[in-house]
Amino acid sequence: EITTRLVGSEMCIRDSKSRNLGDDRVREARLQTLMSEFDKLKMEDTDTVDDYVGKLSDLASRAAVLGEIMEASKLVKKFLKGLPRTKFIHIVASLEQVLDLNSTGFEDIVGRLKAFEERIKEETQDEDQSKLMFVKNDAQGRGSHSNS
């Protein structure tokens, strides 16, 4: 009777260890998938900085739930590396020259890029407005010449 109880409790311990080992393997597989997504993630041309930050933050949060805490410097470098070069190359190059990316906070970099994005948006709107005015004036000018 004592032997049966010991064997039974050993089996429970082995079953528990097997489950934990299985859980660890599942967690590790999920973490590998997340890290692969993280490595591949890039900001799309149609994304805003907020959209891209949301995607990065989501992956970082999901990794943290699985026990992988991402350093701020890793997030900063990934964030800058994943930005579209055509739109952000000037600000990224400036930030890399001026700041120590290993000690600059993620929120600080995000704030700087959001400010830059707003500036670009204002400039683009001004350019679009100027083009629209030019086309309108050009069309009016052509209309008056054809009447002469």
Tab-separated table of N, CA and C in Angstrom, residues 59-126:
chain	number	residue	atom	x	y	z
A	59	LEU	N	4.099	43.607	-30.174
A	59	LEU	CA	5.031	42.470	-30.182
A	59	LEU	C	5.864	42.430	-28.903
A	60	ALA	N	6.330	43.583	-28.440
A	60	ALA	CA	7.125	43.641	-27.210
A	60	ALA	C	6.298	43.190	-26.001
A	61	SER	N	5.031	43.588	-25.952
A	61	SER	CA	4.148	43.181	-24.849
A	61	SER	C	3.896	41.678	-24.873
A	62	ARG	N	3.641	41.149	-26.056
A	62	ARG	CA	3.400	39.708	-26.174
A	62	ARG	C	4.643	38.914	-25.792
A	63	ALA	N	5.821	39.433	-26.148
A	63	ALA	CA	7.070	38.766	-25.772
A	63	ALA	C	7.255	38.819	-24.258
A	64	ALA	N	6.914	39.942	-23.633
A	64	ALA	CA	7.049	40.087	-22.181
A	64	ALA	C	6.164	39.085	-21.447
A	65	VAL	N	4.957	38.860	-21.973
A	65	VAL	CA	4.062	37.872	-21.368
A	65	VAL	C	4.710	36.488	-21.393
A	66	LEU	N	5.509	36.226	-22.411
A	66	LEU	CA	6.194	34.937	-22.538
A	66	LEU	C	7.547	34.926	-21.822
A	67	GLY	N	7.857	36.028	-21.124
A	67	GLY	CA	9.081	36.067	-20.333
A	67	GLY	C	10.269	36.734	-20.993
A	68	GLU	N	10.097	37.279	-22.179
A	68	GLU	CA	11.197	37.943	-22.898
A	68	GLU	C	10.994	39.452	-22.816
A	69	ILE	N	11.792	40.106	-21.990
A	69	ILE	CA	11.714	41.557	-21.842
A	69	ILE	C	12.709	42.180	-22.819
A	70	MET	N	12.204	43.028	-23.705
A	70	MET	CA	13.067	43.675	-24.701
A	70	MET	C	13.661	44.956	-24.120
A	71	GLU	N	14.945	45.101	-24.291
A	71	GLU	CA	15.629	46.312	-23.846
A	71	GLU	C	15.163	47.494	-24.690
A	72	ALA	N	15.139	48.669	-24.081
A	72	ALA	CA	14.724	49.887	-24.794
A	72	ALA	C	15.630	50.129	-25.996
A	73	SER	N	16.932	49.885	-25.854
A	73	SER	CA	17.858	50.126	-26.966
A	73	SER	C	17.547	49.218	-28.156
A	74	LYS	N	17.096	47.997	-27.883
A	74	LYS	CA	16.720	47.080	-28.973
A	74	LYS	C	15.488	47.610	-29.702
A	75	LEU	N	14.513	48.118	-28.940
A	75	LEU	CA	13.311	48.691	-29.548
A	75	LEU	C	13.643	49.943	-30.351
A	76	VAL	N	14.513	50.798	-29.808
A	76	VAL	CA	14.901	52.031	-30.497
A	76	VAL	C	15.563	51.695	-31.824
A	77	LYS	N	16.510	50.788	-31.815
A	77	LYS	CA	17.244	50.439	-33.044
A	77	LYS	C	16.323	49.787	-34.070
A	78	LYS	N	15.439	48.907	-33.612
A	78	LYS	CA	14.488	48.265	-34.514
A	78	LYS	C	13.531	49.296	-35.103
A	79	PHE	N	13.061	50.199	-34.265
A	79	PHE	CA	12.142	51.240	-34.706
A	79	PHE	C	12.780	52.070	-35.822
A	80	LEU	N	13.984	52.546	-35.592
A	80	LEU	CA	14.663	53.379	-36.596
A	80	LEU	C	14.990	52.595	-37.861
A	81	LYS	N	15.399	51.362	-37.695
A	81	LYS	CA	15.763	50.523	-38.846
A	81	LYS	C	14.546	50.191	-39.720
A	82	GLY	N	13.381	50.103	-39.097
A	82	GLY	CA	12.176	49.711	-39.831
A	82	GLY	C	11.433	50.854	-40.492
A	83	LEU	N	11.899	52.085	-40.310
A	83	LEU	CA	11.239	53.235	-40.935
A	83	LEU	C	11.544	53.283	-42.428
A	84	PRO	N	10.598	53.750	-43.262
A	84	PRO	CA	10.865	53.886	-44.701
A	84	PRO	C	11.987	54.909	-44.934
A	85	ARG	N	13.032	54.489	-45.617
A	85	ARG	CA	14.194	55.349	-45.842
A	85	ARG	C	13.844	56.611	-46.621
A	86	THR	N	12.994	56.488	-47.624
A	86	THR	CA	12.691	57.644	-48.469
A	86	THR	C	12.061	58.787	-47.674
A	87	LYS	N	11.306	58.453	-46.665
A	87	LYS	CA	10.580	59.454	-45.902
A	87	LYS	C	11.356	59.946	-44.675
A	88	PHE	N	12.161	59.062	-44.066
A	88	PHE	CA	12.756	59.367	-42.770
A	88	PHE	C	14.283	59.345	-42.723
A	89	ILE	N	14.955	59.156	-43.843
A	89	ILE	CA	16.413	58.992	-43.818
A	89	ILE	C	17.116	60.171	-43.164
A	90	HIS	N	16.651	61.394	-43.408
A	90	HIS	CA	17.328	62.569	-42.869
A	90	HIS	C	17.246	62.636	-41.344
A	91	ILE	N	16.069	62.392	-40.812
A	91	ILE	CA	15.913	62.469	-39.356
A	91	ILE	C	16.607	61.292	-38.678
A	92	VAL	N	16.544	60.106	-39.280
A	92	VAL	CA	17.209	58.940	-38.693
A	92	VAL	C	18.714	59.173	-38.653
A	93	ALA	N	19.284	59.656	-39.751
A	93	ALA	CA	20.728	59.924	-39.791
A	93	ALA	C	21.105	60.973	-38.749
A	94	SER	N	20.296	61.996	-38.606
A	94	SER	CA	20.566	63.039	-37.608
A	94	SER	C	20.525	62.479	-36.194
A	95	LEU	N	19.501	61.692	-35.892
A	95	LEU	CA	19.375	61.121	-34.558
A	95	LEU	C	20.536	60.183	-34.243
A	96	GLU	N	20.939	59.398	-35.227
A	96	GLU	CA	22.065	58.487	-35.025
A	96	GLU	C	23.351	59.253	-34.749
A	97	GLN	N	23.510	60.420	-35.365
A	97	GLN	CA	24.707	61.229	-35.161
A	97	GLN	C	24.700	61.947	-33.819
A	98	VAL	N	23.545	62.421	-33.402
A	98	VAL	CA	23.457	63.295	-32.233
A	98	VAL	C	23.230	62.533	-30.922
A	99	LEU	N	22.483	61.447	-30.978
A	99	LEU	CA	22.092	60.742	-29.759
A	99	LEU	C	22.855	59.439	-29.566
A	100	ASP	N	22.975	59.041	-28.315
A	100	ASP	CA	23.486	57.712	-27.988
A	100	ASP	C	22.270	56.785	-27.964
A	101	LEU	N	22.108	55.979	-28.997
A	101	LEU	CA	20.908	55.147	-29.125
A	101	LEU	C	20.830	54.054	-28.057
A	102	ASN	N	21.953	53.776	-27.407
A	102	ASN	CA	21.935	52.774	-26.340
A	102	ASN	C	21.348	53.321	-25.049
A	103	SER	N	21.330	54.639	-24.898
A	103	SER	CA	20.804	55.206	-23.658
A	103	SER	C	19.577	56.095	-23.876
A	104	THR	N	19.176	56.274	-25.123
A	104	THR	CA	17.995	57.105	-25.414
A	104	THR	C	16.744	56.246	-25.276
A	105	GLY	N	15.745	56.773	-24.586
A	105	GLY	CA	14.512	56.029	-24.359
A	105	GLY	C	13.673	55.882	-25.619
A	106	PHE	N	12.911	54.819	-25.659
A	106	PHE	CA	12.033	54.536	-26.791
A	106	PHE	C	11.015	55.660	-26.982
A	107	GLU	N	10.419	56.127	-25.883
A	107	GLU	CA	9.412	57.183	-25.963
A	107	GLU	C	10.013	58.478	-26.509
A	108	ASP	N	11.257	58.757	-26.146
A	108	ASP	CA	11.944	59.956	-26.620
A	108	ASP	C	12.096	59.907	-28.145
A	109	ILE	N	12.564	58.794	-28.653
A	109	ILE	CA	12.748	58.630	-30.105
A	109	ILE	C	11.398	58.719	-30.813
A	110	VAL	N	10.402	58.053	-30.268
A	110	VAL	CA	9.061	58.077	-30.875
A	110	VAL	C	8.537	59.507	-30.924
A	111	GLY	N	8.692	60.245	-29.848
A	111	GLY	CA	8.233	61.637	-29.812
A	111	GLY	C	8.911	62.481	-30.872
A	112	ARG	N	10.209	62.303	-31.045
A	112	ARG	CA	10.956	63.058	-32.055
A	112	ARG	C	10.464	62.723	-33.466
A	113	LEU	N	10.206	61.436	-33.707
A	113	LEU	CA	9.738	61.025	-35.035
A	113	LEU	C	8.312	61.486	-35.302
A	114	LYS	N	7.472	61.512	-34.275
A	114	LYS	CA	6.104	62.006	-34.450
A	114	LYS	C	6.119	63.491	-34.781
A	115	ALA	N	6.990	64.242	-34.123
A	115	ALA	CA	7.116	65.669	-34.422
A	115	ALA	C	7.592	65.861	-35.864
A	116	PHE	N	8.553	65.058	-36.282
A	116	PHE	CA	9.057	65.130	-37.651
A	116	PHE	C	7.947	64.787	-38.649
A	117	GLU	N	7.172	63.754	-38.342
A	117	GLU	CA	6.075	63.343	-39.214
A	117	GLU	C	5.050	64.467	-39.357
A	118	GLU	N	4.748	65.157	-38.262
A	118	GLU	CA	3.820	66.288	-38.317
A	118	GLU	C	4.368	67.389	-39.215
A	119	ARG	N	5.658	67.656	-39.094
A	119	ARG	CA	6.296	68.682	-39.929
A	119	ARG	C	6.202	68.293	-41.403
A	120	ILE	N	6.461	67.050	-41.720
A	120	ILE	CA	6.356	66.570	-43.103
A	120	ILE	C	4.926	66.739	-43.603
A	121	LYS	N	3.965	66.385	-42.749
A	121	LYS	CA	2.551	66.487	-43.131
A	121	LYS	C	2.192	67.940	-43.454
A	122	GLU	N	2.652	68.883	-42.632
A	122	GLU	CA	2.398	70.304	-42.880
A	122	GLU	C	3.020	70.748	-44.199
A	123	GLU	N	4.254	70.346	-44.439
A	123	GLU	CA	4.948	70.721	-45.673
A	123	GLU	C	4.233	70.142	-46.887
A	124	THR	N	3.818	68.898	-46.789
A	124	THR	CA	3.123	68.237	-47.897
A	124	THR	C	1.798	68.928	-48.179
A	125	GLN	N	1.084	69.303	-47.117
A	125	GLN	CA	-0.200	69.998	-47.303
A	125	GLN	C	0.026	71.358	-47.957
A	126	ASP	N	1.079	72.078	-47.532
A	126	ASP	CA	1.399	73.379	-48.137
A	126	ASP	C	1.751	73.214	-49.605
